Every structure is written in structure tokens, then in C-alpha cells.
């Protein structure tokens, strides 16, 4: 869709791994942060990281691009549902704190900007009064 990279059918073999299988393969202690920019494949990346999300509950920084999600057969609503089911909350950074934002505010932002990068934090890591 421009100058990005992607897996495509054609000559040559490309090994595809889920994050869960990659981390098992290389062995790792703890993952604290994951940046996901998969040109619309973010829902699939999350599906392949269920053990990681449950075990380590890393903060996630995810590109939300509605057109790319649709090309992959998803919508931002499907992505938000997957994140909510994994108990992640969209947040914004302030000078001295992290602040949750509503999904409706995020949906409006995506519609206005066409895409955005968004921080998601496990709800268990938010202060009790903020959850």
C-alpha cells in the first residue's frame, strides 16, 4: 500500500511465527513492551500473542489504520474488542501520569486522522481509582 513491507505470495519461502512461538523458540524472561505495526494485521498479531499477554502483560503501542484493518477483514471495533477481552485499556501519556481514554474518543480520533499509534496498558496496571 506504499513503501511498507508485507508478506506476499510468490517465489521464496517466508517463515511466519506467532509472538508466542517466537518467544518459546528464542527463550526470554519477560517482555514489558510490544510495538505492533502490521499494516492491518494487528488482530492476527494479538491472536498469536495470547500467552505473552497473559504471562507478561506488556504495554502495547499499536498502529490503528482502519483501511489496513478492513483489507485484512477486520475493523477497529474488532481490534478494540480483542484488546478489551485481553483486559487492555487505551491510554494517553500526560506529563506526570498515564490517563485512560474512551474507545469512542479513540474511534473519533482514528476517523479524523485515518490512522494513529495508540498506547494500550493492561487494566491491572492502572491505579485502582482510574480503572
mmCIF file of C-alpha atoms in Angstrom:
data_model
loop_
_atom_site.group_PDB
_atom_site.id
_atom_site.type_symbol
_atom_site.label_atom_id
_atom_site.label_comp_id
_atom_site.label_asym_id
_atom_site.label_seq_id
_atom_site.Cartn_x
_atom_site.Cartn_y
_atom_site.Cartn_z
ATOM 1 C CA UNK A 1 0.000 0.000 0.000
ATOM 2 C CA UNK A 2 3.002 2.261 -0.412
ATOM 3 C CA UNK A 3 6.553 1.741 0.685
ATOM 4 C CA UNK A 4 5.893 -0.681 3.533
ATOM 5 C CA UNK A 5 6.893 -4.332 3.749
ATOM 6 C CA UNK A 6 4.494 -7.252 3.738
ATOM 7 C CA UNK A 7 4.315 -10.966 3.225
ATOM 8 C CA UNK A 8 3.038 -11.826 -0.236
ATOM 9 C CA UNK A 9 2.626 -14.973 -2.230
ATOM 10 C CA UNK A 10 5.283 -15.605 -4.817
ATOM 11 C CA UNK A 11 8.757 -17.040 -5.084
ATOM 12 C CA UNK A 12 10.724 -17.809 -1.947
ATOM 13 C CA UNK A 13 9.772 -19.018 1.473
ATOM 14 C CA UNK A 14 8.979 -16.805 4.415
ATOM 15 C CA UNK A 15 8.678 -18.245 7.878
ATOM 16 C CA UNK A 16 5.736 -16.831 9.789
ATOM 17 C CA UNK A 17 5.786 -17.128 13.556
ATOM 18 C CA UNK A 18 3.401 -16.038 16.246
ATOM 19 C CA UNK A 19 4.890 -13.973 19.025
ATOM 20 C CA UNK A 20 4.142 -16.840 21.417
ATOM 21 C CA UNK A 21 6.065 -19.369 19.308
ATOM 22 C CA UNK A 22 8.925 -16.927 18.679
ATOM 23 C CA UNK A 23 9.380 -16.262 22.381
ATOM 24 C CA UNK A 24 9.299 -20.003 23.074
ATOM 25 C CA UNK A 25 11.855 -20.563 20.327
ATOM 26 C CA UNK A 26 14.339 -17.896 21.469
ATOM 27 C CA UNK A 27 13.582 -18.109 25.179
ATOM 28 C CA UNK A 28 13.023 -14.925 27.091
ATOM 29 C CA UNK A 29 12.414 -13.910 30.662
ATOM 30 C CA UNK A 30 9.923 -11.073 30.448
ATOM 31 C CA UNK A 31 8.580 -8.780 27.754
ATOM 32 C CA UNK A 32 7.446 -5.382 29.028
ATOM 33 C CA UNK A 33 6.631 -3.523 25.798
ATOM 34 C CA UNK A 34 5.447 -4.513 22.319
ATOM 35 C CA UNK A 35 5.069 -2.218 19.281
ATOM 36 C CA UNK A 36 2.633 -3.627 16.729
ATOM 37 C CA UNK A 37 2.507 -2.088 13.251
ATOM 38 C CA UNK A 38 1.296 -4.863 10.965
ATOM 39 C CA UNK A 39 -0.493 -2.875 8.239
ATOM 40 C CA UNK A 40 -3.922 -4.132 9.302
ATOM 41 C CA UNK A 41 -2.813 -7.484 10.720
ATOM 42 C CA UNK A 42 -2.829 -6.265 14.330
ATOM 43 C CA UNK A 43 -5.757 -8.531 15.279
ATOM 44 C CA UNK A 44 -3.812 -11.552 13.990
ATOM 45 C CA UNK A 45 -0.691 -10.469 15.901
ATOM 46 C CA UNK A 46 -2.711 -10.261 19.119
ATOM 47 C CA UNK A 47 -4.221 -13.697 18.444
ATOM 48 C CA UNK A 48 -0.704 -15.090 18.206
ATOM 49 C CA UNK A 49 0.378 -13.479 21.457
ATOM 50 C CA UNK A 50 -2.212 -14.732 23.955
ATOM 51 C CA UNK A 51 0.329 -16.486 26.197
ATOM 52 C CA UNK A 52 2.596 -13.440 26.110
ATOM 53 C CA UNK A 53 -0.246 -11.088 27.031
ATOM 54 C CA UNK A 54 -1.371 -13.326 29.884
ATOM 55 C CA UNK A 55 2.123 -14.112 31.195
ATOM 56 C CA UNK A 56 3.846 -10.720 30.957
ATOM 57 C CA UNK A 57 1.026 -8.196 30.401
ATOM 58 C CA UNK A 58 3.321 -5.887 28.402
ATOM 59 C CA UNK A 59 2.297 -2.372 27.466
ATOM 60 C CA UNK A 60 1.272 -2.263 23.801
ATOM 61 C CA UNK A 61 1.813 0.519 21.284
ATOM 62 C CA UNK A 62 -0.395 -0.296 18.317
ATOM 63 C CA UNK A 63 -0.944 1.345 14.954
ATOM 64 C CA UNK A 64 -4.644 1.636 14.208
ATOM 65 C CA UNK A 65 -5.258 2.039 10.488
ATOM 66 C CA UNK A 66 -8.873 1.407 9.550
ATOM 67 C CA UNK A 67 -8.189 0.894 5.830
ATOM 68 C CA UNK A 68 -5.496 -1.700 6.543
ATOM 69 C CA UNK A 69 -7.700 -3.463 9.074
ATOM 70 C CA UNK A 70 -10.501 -3.660 6.502
ATOM 71 C CA UNK A 71 -8.125 -5.066 3.885
ATOM 72 C CA UNK A 72 -7.301 -7.789 6.410
ATOM 73 C CA UNK A 73 -11.001 -8.472 7.054
ATOM 74 C CA UNK A 74 -11.263 -6.563 10.336
ATOM 75 C CA UNK A 75 -12.343 -3.195 11.710
ATOM 76 C CA UNK A 76 -11.048 -1.061 14.542
ATOM 77 C CA UNK A 77 -14.059 -2.267 16.561
ATOM 78 C CA UNK A 78 -12.805 -5.863 16.208
ATOM 79 C CA UNK A 79 -9.327 -4.737 17.292
ATOM 80 C CA UNK A 80 -10.742 -2.836 20.288
ATOM 81 C CA UNK A 81 -12.834 -5.875 21.281
ATOM 82 C CA UNK A 82 -9.762 -8.135 21.166
ATOM 83 C CA UNK A 83 -7.853 -5.680 23.336
ATOM 84 C CA UNK A 84 -10.757 -5.276 25.765
ATOM 85 C CA UNK A 85 -11.086 -9.083 26.028
ATOM 86 C CA UNK A 86 -7.368 -9.225 26.878
ATOM 87 C CA UNK A 87 -8.086 -6.553 29.535
ATOM 88 C CA UNK A 88 -6.209 -3.700 27.847
ATOM 89 C CA UNK A 89 -7.237 -0.048 28.077
ATOM 90 C CA UNK A 90 -6.362 2.738 25.608
ATOM 91 C CA UNK A 91 -4.352 5.421 27.401
ATOM 92 C CA UNK A 92 -2.675 8.726 26.776
ATOM 93 C CA UNK A 93 0.501 9.988 28.353
ATOM 94 C CA UNK A 94 0.407 13.175 30.384
ATOM 95 C CA UNK A 95 3.431 14.873 31.932
ATOM 96 C CA UNK A 96 3.069 13.127 35.275
ATOM 97 C CA UNK A 97 0.622 10.305 34.657
ATOM 98 C CA UNK A 98 -1.000 7.853 32.284
ATOM 99 C CA UNK A 99 -4.671 8.527 31.660
ATOM 100 C CA UNK A 100 -7.251 6.157 30.138
ATOM 101 C CA UNK A 101 -9.295 7.382 27.195
ATOM 102 C CA UNK A 102 -12.627 6.071 25.994
ATOM 103 C CA UNK A 103 -12.956 3.834 22.971
ATOM 104 C CA UNK A 104 -15.426 6.319 21.482
ATOM 105 C CA UNK A 105 -12.817 9.116 21.728
ATOM 106 C CA UNK A 106 -10.261 6.807 20.132
ATOM 107 C CA UNK A 107 -12.707 5.833 17.367
ATOM 108 C CA UNK A 108 -13.297 9.526 16.611
ATOM 109 C CA UNK A 109 -9.545 10.149 16.522
ATOM 110 C CA UNK A 110 -8.986 7.268 14.080
ATOM 111 C CA UNK A 111 -11.811 8.545 11.851
ATOM 112 C CA UNK A 112 -10.414 12.076 11.900
ATOM 113 C CA UNK A 113 -6.748 11.172 11.319
ATOM 114 C CA UNK A 114 -7.221 7.982 9.197
ATOM 115 C CA UNK A 115 -4.700 6.171 11.410
ATOM 116 C CA UNK A 116 -2.937 6.643 14.709
ATOM 117 C CA UNK A 117 -0.500 4.962 17.050
ATOM 118 C CA UNK A 118 -2.080 4.232 20.413
ATOM 119 C CA UNK A 119 -0.794 3.094 23.796
ATOM 120 C CA UNK A 120 -2.719 0.281 25.495
ATOM 121 C CA UNK A 121 -1.996 -0.679 29.099
ATOM 122 C CA UNK A 122 -3.281 -3.717 30.994
ATOM 123 C CA UNK A 123 -6.126 -2.582 33.241
ATOM 124 C CA UNK A 124 -4.410 -4.336 36.158
ATOM 125 C CA UNK A 125 -1.517 -1.843 35.896
ATOM 126 C CA UNK A 126 -3.710 1.254 36.197
ATOM 127 C CA UNK A 127 -4.241 2.809 39.622
ATOM 128 C CA UNK A 128 -7.402 1.478 41.283
ATOM 129 C CA UNK A 129 -9.301 4.779 41.070
ATOM 130 C CA UNK A 130 -8.520 5.067 37.356
ATOM 131 C CA UNK A 131 -9.623 1.616 36.172
#
